[in-house]
mmCIF file of C-alpha atoms in Angstrom:
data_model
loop_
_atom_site.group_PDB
_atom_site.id
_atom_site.type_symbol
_atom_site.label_atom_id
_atom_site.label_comp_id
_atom_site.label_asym_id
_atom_site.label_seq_id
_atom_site.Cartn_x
_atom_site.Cartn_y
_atom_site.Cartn_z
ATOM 1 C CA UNK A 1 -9.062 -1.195 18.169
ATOM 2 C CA UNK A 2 -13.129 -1.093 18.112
ATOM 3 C CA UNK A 3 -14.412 -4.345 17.244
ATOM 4 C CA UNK A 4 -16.390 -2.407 14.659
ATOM 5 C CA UNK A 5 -13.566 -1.095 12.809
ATOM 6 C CA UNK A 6 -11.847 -4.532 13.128
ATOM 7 C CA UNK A 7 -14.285 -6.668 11.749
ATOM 8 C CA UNK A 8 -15.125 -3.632 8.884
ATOM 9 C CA UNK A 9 -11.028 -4.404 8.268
ATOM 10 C CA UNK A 10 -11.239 -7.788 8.065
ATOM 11 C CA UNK A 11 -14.151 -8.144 5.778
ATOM 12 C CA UNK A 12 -12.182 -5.572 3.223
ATOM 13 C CA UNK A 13 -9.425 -6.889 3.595
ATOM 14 C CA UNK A 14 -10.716 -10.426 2.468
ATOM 15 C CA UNK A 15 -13.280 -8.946 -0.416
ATOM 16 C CA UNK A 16 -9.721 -7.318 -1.317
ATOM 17 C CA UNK A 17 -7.853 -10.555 -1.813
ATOM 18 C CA UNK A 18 -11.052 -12.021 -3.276
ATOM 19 C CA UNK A 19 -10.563 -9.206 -6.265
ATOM 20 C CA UNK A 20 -13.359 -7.188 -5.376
ATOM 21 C CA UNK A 21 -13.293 -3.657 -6.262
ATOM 22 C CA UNK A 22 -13.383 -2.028 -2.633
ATOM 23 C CA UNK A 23 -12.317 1.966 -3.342
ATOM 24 C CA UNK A 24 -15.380 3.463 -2.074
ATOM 25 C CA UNK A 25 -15.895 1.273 0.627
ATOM 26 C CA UNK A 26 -12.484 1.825 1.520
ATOM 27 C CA UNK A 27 -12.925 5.826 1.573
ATOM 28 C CA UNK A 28 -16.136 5.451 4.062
ATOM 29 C CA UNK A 29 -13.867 3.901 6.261
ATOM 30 C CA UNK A 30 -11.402 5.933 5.894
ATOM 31 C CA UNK A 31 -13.994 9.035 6.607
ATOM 32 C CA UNK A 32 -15.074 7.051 9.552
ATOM 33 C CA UNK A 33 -11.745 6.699 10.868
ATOM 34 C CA UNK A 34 -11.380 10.575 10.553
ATOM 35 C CA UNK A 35 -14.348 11.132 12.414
ATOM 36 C CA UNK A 36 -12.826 8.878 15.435
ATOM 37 C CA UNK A 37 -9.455 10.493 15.411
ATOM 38 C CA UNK A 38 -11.399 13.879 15.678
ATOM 39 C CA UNK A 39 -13.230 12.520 18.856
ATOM 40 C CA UNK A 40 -10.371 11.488 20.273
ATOM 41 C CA UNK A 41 -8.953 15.246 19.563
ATOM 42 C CA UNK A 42 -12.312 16.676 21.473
ATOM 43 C CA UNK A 43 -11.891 13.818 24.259
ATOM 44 C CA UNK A 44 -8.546 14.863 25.090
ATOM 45 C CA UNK A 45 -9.315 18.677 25.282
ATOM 46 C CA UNK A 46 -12.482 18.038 27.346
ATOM 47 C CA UNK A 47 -15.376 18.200 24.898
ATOM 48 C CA UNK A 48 -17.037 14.560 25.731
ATOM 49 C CA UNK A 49 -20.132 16.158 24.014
ATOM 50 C CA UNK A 50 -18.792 16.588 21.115
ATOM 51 C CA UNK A 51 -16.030 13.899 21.004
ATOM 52 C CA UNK A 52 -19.400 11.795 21.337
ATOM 53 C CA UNK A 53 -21.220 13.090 18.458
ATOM 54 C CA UNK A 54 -18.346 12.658 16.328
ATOM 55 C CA UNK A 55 -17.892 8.656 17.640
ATOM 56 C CA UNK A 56 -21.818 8.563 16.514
ATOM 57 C CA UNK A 57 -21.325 9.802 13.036
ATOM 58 C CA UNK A 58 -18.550 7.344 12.562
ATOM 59 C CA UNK A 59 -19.966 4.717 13.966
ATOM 60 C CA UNK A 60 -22.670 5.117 11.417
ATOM 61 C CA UNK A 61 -20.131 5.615 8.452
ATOM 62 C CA UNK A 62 -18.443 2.244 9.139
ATOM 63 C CA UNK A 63 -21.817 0.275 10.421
ATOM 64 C CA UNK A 64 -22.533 -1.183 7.015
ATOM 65 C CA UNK A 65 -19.331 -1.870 5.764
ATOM 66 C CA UNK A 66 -18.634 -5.500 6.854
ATOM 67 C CA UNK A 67 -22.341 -6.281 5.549
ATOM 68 C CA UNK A 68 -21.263 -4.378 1.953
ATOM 69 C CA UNK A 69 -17.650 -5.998 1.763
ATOM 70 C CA UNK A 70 -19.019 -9.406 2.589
ATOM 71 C CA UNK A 71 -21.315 -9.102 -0.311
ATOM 72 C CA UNK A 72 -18.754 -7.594 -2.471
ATOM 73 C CA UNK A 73 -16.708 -10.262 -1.704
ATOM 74 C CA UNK A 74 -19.206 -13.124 -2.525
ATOM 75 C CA UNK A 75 -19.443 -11.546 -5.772
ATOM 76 C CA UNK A 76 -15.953 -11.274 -6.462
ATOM 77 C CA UNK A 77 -15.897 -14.871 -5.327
ATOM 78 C CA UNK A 78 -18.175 -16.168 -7.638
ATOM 79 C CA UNK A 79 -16.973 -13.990 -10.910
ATOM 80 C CA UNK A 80 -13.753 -15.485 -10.036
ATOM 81 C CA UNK A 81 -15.486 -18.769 -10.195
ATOM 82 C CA UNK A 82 -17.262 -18.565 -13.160
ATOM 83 C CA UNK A 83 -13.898 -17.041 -15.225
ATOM 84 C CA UNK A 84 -11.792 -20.097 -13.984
ATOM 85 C CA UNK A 85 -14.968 -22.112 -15.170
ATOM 86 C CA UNK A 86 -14.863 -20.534 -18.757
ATOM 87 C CA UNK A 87 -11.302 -20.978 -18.940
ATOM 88 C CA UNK A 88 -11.020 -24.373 -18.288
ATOM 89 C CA UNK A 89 -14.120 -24.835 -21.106
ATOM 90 C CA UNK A 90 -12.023 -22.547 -23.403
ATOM 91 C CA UNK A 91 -8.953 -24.765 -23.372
ATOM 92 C CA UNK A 92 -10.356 -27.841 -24.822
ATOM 93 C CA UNK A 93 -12.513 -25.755 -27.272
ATOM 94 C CA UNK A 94 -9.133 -23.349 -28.478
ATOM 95 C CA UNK A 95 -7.337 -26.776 -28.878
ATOM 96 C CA UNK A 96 -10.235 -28.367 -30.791
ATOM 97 C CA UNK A 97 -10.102 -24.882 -33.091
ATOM 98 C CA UNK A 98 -6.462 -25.214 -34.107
ATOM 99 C CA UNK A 99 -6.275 -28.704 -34.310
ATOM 100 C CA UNK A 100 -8.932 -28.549 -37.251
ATOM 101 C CA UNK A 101 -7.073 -25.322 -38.459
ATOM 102 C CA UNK A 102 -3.900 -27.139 -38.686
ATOM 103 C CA UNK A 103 -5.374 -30.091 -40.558
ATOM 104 C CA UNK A 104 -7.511 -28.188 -43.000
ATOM 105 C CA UNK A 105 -3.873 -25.938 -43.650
ATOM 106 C CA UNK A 106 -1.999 -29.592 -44.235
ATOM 107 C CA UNK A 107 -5.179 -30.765 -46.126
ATOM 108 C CA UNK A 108 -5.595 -27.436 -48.406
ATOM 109 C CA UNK A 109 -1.911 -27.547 -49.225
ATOM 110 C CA UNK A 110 -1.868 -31.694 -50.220
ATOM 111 C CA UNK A 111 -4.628 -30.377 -52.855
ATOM 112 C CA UNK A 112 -2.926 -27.742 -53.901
ATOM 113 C CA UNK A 113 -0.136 -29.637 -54.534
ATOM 114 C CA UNK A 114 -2.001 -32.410 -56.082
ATOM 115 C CA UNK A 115 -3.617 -30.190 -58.647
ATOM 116 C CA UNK A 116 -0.529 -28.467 -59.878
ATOM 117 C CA UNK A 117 0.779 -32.268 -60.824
ATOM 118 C CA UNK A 118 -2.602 -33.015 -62.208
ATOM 119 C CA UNK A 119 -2.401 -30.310 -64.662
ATOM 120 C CA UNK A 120 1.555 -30.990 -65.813
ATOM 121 C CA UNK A 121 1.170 -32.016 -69.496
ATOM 122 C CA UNK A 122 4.181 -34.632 -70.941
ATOM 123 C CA UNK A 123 5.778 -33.296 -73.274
ATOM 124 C CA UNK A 124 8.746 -34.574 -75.398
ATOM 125 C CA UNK A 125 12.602 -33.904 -74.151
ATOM 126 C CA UNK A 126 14.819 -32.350 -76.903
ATOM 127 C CA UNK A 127 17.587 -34.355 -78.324
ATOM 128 C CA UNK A 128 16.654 -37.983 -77.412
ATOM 129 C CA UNK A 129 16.088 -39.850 -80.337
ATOM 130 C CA UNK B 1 -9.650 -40.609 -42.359
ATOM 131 C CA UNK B 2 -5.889 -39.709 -43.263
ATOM 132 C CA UNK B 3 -5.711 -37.073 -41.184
ATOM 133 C CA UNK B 4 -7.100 -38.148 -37.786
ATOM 134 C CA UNK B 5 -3.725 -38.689 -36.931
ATOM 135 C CA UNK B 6 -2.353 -35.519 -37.293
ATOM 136 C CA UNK B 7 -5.786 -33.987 -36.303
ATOM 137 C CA UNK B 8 -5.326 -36.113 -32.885
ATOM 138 C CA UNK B 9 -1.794 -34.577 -32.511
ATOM 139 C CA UNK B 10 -2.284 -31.526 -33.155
ATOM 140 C CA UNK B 11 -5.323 -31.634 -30.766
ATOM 141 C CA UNK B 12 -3.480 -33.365 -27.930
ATOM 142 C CA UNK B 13 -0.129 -30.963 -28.166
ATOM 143 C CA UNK B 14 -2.533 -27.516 -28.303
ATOM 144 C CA UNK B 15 -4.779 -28.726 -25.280
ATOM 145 C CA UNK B 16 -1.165 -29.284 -23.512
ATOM 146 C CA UNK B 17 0.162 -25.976 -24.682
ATOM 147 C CA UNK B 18 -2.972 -24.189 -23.215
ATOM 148 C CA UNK B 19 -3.173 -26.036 -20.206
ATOM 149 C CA UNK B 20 0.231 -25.015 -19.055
ATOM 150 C CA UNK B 21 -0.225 -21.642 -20.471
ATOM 151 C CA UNK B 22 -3.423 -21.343 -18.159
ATOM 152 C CA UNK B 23 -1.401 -22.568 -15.232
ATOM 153 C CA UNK B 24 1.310 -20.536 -15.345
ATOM 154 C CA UNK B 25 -1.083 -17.448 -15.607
ATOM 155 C CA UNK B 26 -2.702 -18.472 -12.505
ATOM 156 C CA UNK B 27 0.779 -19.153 -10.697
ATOM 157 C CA UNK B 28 0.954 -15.922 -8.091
ATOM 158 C CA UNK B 29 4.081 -14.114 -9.259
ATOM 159 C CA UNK B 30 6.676 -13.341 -6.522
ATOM 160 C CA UNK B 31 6.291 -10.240 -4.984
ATOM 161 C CA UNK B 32 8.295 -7.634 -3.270
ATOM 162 C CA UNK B 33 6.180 -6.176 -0.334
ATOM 163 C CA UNK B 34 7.559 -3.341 1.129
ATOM 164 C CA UNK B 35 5.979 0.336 2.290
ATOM 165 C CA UNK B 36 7.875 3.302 1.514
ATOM 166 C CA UNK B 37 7.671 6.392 4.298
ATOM 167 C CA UNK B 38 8.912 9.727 2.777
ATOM 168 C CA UNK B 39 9.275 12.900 4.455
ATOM 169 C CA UNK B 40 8.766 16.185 1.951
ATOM 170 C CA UNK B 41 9.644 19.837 2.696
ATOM 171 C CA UNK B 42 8.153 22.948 0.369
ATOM 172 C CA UNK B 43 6.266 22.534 -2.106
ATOM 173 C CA UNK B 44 6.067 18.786 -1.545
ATOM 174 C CA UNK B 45 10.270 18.404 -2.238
ATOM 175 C CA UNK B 46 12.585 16.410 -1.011
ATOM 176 C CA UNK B 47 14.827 19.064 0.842
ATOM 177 C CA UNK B 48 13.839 22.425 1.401
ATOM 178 C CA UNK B 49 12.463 21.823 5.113
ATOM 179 C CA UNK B 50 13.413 24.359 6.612
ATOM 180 C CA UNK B 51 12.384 27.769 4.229
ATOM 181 C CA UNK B 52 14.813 30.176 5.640
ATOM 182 C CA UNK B 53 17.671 27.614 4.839
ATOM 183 C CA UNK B 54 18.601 27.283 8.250
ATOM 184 C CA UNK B 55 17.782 24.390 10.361
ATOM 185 C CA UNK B 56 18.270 26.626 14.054
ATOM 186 C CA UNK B 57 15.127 27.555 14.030
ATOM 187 C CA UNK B 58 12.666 29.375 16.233
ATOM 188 C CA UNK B 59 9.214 29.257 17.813
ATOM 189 C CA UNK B 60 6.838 30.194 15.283
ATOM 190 C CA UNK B 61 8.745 29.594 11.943
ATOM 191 C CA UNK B 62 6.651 27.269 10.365
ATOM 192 C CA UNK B 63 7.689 24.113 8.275
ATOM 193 C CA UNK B 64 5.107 23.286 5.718
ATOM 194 C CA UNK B 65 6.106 19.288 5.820
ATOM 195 C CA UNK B 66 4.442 16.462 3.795
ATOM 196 C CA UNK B 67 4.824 13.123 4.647
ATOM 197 C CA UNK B 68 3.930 10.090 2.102
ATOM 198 C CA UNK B 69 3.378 6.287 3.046
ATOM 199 C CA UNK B 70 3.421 4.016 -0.391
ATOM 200 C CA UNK B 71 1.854 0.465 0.407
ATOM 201 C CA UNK B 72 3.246 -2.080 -1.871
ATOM 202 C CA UNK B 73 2.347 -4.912 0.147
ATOM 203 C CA UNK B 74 0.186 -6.864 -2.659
ATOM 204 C CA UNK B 75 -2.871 -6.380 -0.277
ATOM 205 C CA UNK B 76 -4.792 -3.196 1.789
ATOM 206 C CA UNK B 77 -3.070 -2.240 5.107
ATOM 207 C CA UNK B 78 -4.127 -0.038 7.412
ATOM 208 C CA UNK B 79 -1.350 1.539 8.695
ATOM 209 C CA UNK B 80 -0.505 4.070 11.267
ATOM 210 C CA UNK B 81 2.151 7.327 11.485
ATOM 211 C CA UNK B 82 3.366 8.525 15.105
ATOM 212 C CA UNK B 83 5.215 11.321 14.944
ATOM 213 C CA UNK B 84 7.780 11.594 17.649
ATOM 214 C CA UNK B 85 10.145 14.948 19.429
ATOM 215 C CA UNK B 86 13.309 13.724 20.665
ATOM 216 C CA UNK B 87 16.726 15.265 21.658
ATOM 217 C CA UNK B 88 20.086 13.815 21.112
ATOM 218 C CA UNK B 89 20.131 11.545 24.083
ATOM 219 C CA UNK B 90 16.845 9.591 23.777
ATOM 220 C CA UNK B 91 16.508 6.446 22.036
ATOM 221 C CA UNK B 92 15.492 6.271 18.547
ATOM 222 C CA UNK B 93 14.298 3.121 16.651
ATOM 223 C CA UNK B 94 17.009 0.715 16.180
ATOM 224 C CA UNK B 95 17.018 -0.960 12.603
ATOM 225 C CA UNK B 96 18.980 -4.453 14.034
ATOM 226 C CA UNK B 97 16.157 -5.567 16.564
ATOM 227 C CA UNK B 98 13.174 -4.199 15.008
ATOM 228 C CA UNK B 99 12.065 -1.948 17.559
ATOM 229 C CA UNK B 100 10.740 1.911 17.862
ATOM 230 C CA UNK B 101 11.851 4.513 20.130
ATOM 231 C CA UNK B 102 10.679 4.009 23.542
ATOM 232 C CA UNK B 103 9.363 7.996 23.175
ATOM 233 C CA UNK B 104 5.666 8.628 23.547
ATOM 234 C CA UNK B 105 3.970 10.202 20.252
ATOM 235 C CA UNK B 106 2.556 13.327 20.507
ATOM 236 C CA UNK B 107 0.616 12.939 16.963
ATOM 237 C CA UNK B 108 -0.836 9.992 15.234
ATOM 238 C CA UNK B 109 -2.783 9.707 12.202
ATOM 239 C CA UNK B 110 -4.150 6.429 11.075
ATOM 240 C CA UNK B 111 -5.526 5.532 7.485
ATOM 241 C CA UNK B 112 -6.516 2.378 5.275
ATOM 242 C CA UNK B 113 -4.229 2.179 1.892
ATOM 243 C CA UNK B 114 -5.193 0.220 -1.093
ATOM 244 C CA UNK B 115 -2.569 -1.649 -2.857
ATOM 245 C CA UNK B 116 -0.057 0.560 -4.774
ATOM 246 C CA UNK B 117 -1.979 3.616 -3.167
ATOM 247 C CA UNK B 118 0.549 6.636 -1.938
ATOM 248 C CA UNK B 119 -0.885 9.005 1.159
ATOM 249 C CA UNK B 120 0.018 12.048 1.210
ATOM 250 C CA UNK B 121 -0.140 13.252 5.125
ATOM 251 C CA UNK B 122 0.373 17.295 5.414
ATOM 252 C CA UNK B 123 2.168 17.933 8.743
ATOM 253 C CA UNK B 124 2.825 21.567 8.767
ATOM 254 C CA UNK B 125 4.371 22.667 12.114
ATOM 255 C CA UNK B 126 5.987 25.117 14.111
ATOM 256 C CA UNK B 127 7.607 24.954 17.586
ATOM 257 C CA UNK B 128 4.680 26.965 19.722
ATOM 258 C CA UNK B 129 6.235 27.563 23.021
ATOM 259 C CA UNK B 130 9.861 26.838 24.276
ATOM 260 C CA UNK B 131 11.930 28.350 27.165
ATOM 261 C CA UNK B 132 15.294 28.704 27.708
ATOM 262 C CA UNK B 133 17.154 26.412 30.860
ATOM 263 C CA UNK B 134 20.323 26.788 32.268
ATOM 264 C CA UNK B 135 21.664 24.220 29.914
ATOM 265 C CA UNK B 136 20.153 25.576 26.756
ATOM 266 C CA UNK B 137 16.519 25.005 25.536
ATOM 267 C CA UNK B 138 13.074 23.418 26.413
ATOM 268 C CA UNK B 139 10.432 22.549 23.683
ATOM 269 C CA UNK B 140 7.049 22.609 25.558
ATOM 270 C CA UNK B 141 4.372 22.441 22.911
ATOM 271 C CA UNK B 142 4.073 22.239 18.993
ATOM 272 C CA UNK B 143 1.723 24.175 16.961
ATOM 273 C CA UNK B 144 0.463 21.043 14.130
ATOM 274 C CA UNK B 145 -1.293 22.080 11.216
ATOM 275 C CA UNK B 146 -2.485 24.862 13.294
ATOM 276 C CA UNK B 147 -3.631 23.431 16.574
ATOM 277 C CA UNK B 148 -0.976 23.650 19.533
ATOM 278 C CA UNK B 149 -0.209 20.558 21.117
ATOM 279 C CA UNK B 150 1.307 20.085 24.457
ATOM 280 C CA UNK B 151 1.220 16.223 24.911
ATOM 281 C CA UNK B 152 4.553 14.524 25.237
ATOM 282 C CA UNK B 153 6.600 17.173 23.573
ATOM 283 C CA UNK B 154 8.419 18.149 26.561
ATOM 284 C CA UNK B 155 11.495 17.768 25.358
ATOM 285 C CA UNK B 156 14.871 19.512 26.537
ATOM 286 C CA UNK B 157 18.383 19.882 24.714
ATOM 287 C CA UNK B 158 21.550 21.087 25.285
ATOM 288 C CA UNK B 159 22.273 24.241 23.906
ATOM 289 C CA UNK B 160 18.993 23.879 22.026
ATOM 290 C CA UNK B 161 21.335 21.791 19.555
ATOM 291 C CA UNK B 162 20.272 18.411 17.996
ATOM 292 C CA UNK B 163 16.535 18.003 18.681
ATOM 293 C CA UNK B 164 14.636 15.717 15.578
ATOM 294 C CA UNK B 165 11.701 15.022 14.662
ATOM 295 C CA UNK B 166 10.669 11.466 14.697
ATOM 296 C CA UNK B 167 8.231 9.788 12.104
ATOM 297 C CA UNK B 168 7.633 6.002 12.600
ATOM 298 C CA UNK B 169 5.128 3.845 10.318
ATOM 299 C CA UNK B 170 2.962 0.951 12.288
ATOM 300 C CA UNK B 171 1.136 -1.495 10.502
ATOM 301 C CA UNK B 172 -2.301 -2.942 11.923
ATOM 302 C CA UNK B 173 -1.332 -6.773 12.713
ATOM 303 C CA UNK B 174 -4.612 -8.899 12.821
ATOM 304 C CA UNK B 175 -3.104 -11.634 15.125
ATOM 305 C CA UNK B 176 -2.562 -8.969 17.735
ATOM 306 C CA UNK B 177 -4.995 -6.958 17.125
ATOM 307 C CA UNK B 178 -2.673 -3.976 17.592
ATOM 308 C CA UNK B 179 -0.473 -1.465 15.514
ATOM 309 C CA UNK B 180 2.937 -3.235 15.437
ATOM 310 C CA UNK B 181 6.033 -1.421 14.616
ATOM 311 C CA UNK B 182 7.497 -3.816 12.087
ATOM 312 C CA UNK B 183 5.701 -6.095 9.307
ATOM 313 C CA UNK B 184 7.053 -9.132 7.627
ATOM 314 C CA UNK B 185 8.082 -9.191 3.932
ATOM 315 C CA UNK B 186 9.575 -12.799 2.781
ATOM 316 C CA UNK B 187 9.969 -13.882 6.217
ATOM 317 C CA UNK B 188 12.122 -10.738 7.211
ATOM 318 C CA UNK B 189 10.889 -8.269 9.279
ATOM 319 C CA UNK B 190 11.190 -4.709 8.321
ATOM 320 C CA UNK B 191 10.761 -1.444 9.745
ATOM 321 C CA UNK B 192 10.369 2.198 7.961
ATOM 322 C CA UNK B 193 11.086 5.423 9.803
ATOM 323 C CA UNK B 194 12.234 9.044 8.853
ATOM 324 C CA UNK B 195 14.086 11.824 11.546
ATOM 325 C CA UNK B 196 14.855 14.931 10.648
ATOM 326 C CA UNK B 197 17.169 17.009 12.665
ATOM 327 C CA UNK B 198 16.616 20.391 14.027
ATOM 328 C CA UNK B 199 18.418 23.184 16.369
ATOM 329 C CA UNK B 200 16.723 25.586 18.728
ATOM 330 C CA UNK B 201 19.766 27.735 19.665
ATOM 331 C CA UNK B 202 18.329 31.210 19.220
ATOM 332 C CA UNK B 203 17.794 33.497 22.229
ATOM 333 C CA UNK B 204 14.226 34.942 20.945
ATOM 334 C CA UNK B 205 12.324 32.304 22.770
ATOM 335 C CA UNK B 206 10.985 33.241 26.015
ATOM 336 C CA UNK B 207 12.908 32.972 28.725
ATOM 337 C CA UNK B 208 12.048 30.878 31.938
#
């Protein structure tokens, strides 16, 4: 395999696995990859013109794509970062919001409770002397 | 002041909850990897490949094939399909040892698949020029979605009976840097291929 299309693999491959989004970059190579199996077709028949021109127009379809799938996947590297950052921060803080939920439940009810003997009146029971 | 207690446990219970919540959720799930390979007749159905109903066929009847590669491999692949003529006698892949028929291809198509993506490859063909032997038939080239090819599809048979068509799946192997025939999934390897069998019996090919 070209050492072009390699490395273009590689680096989608690992912006892939990093989560990045790589659809289009992954139809340019596959339009690329088109465009060598063509040349290949012309090669074989005789037409080295031709089969060249096409090898040119690929090559140029696939030149950019390690450089856009490395950046693609330092991106999706450092979203990734930052959400595992905001989780971690989000634990403590979701924690923190139901422990004071719980308490202020256990403390509303203890009130409520409270009140409703408050405002019992005494009152005499029938039939004892 | 009464309730740091229960503020404290409540606290300390819900941070634990979460915690294991949030690492179970980042825990990578097992997966099953596997690629499916698919061979379609009309209309894109399984059956149906040959339209007259009748697998003897002869040059020129064409076979309006699809063939679909599903990569469920958790990652992209770039994977290969070489599409093989063989008779009776020659060796096909064998399923035990992992390996593909020694035959030379005389198409391949090669494409990148995202994960869970299906490609749908139309191979429409037609047997372009055949002659008949003293023992029965000779395939010499194949007419593939319209342009004849005549590289390794010399193929004879006896009696024009049993001739296939072979369709194997390679998968691009880093390590090797190299299409390789099987892939691992679990720690097994695996291998996905298709045949479908054909006759050329007919006496309306040209004769030798």
């Amino acid at each position: 395999m070209p050492t072009t299309v390699r490395d273009a693999y590689i680096k989608l491959k690992t912006a892939d696995n990093l989560g990045g989004n790589v659809t289009n970059l992954a139809e340019q190579f596959n339009l690329a990859l088109t465009f060598f199996g063509k040349a290949s077709d012309l090669e074989r028949a005789g037409n080295n013109t031709g089969a060249d021109a096409l090898t040119k127009q690929g090559q140029q379809v696939i030149q950019d794509i390690p450089t856009d799938a490395q950046n693609l996947a330092n991106l999706a590297s450092s979203q990734k970062e930052q959400q595992n950052r905001l989780q971690i921060i989000l634990i403590p803080i979701a924690a923190l919001v139901v422990a004071i939920a719980a308490v202020s439940i256990i403390a509303l009810r203890r009130w409520v409770v409270s009140k409703q003997f408050l405002e019992l009146g005494v009152q005499p029971v029938e039939g004892l002397s | 002041m009464r309730y740091r207690y229960q503020f404290l446990v409540v606290f300390l219970v819900s941070l634990m909850l979460f915690s294991a919540l949030y690492f179970v959720s980042s825990v990578p799930r097992a997966f099953d990897e596997y690629f499916a390979l698919y061979t379609l007749g009309l209309n894109g159905k399984v059956g149906q490949y040959f339209p007259s109903g009748n697998p003897d066929i002869l040059p020129g009847d064409k076979l309006p094939w699809s063939i679909g590669v599903y990569n469920h491999m958790n990652s992209l692949e770039l994977v290969q399909i070489r599409i093989k003529l063989l008779n009776l006698t020659m060796k096909g892949p064998n399923q035990l040892d992992l390996t593909s028929s020694p035959q030379p291809f005389f198409f391949e198509e090669t494409r990148l698949l995202l994960r869970n993506e299906t490609w749908m490859l139309p191979f429409s063909w037609s047997v372009f020029n055949a002659t008949r032997t003293p023992n029965g038939t000779e395939i010499h080239s194949i007419s593939l979605n319209g342009n004849p090819v005549a590289e390794n599809t010399d193929v004879p048979a006896i009696n024009g009976y049993n001739y296939r068509i072979l369709i194997e799946l390679w998968i691009y192997d880093e390590t090797s840097d190299g299409f390789a025939f099987q892939w691992n999934s679990g720690g097994v390897g695996r291998v996905a291929w298709n045949q479908v069998w054909f006759n050329m019996t007919r006496t309306s090919i040209v004769p030798s």
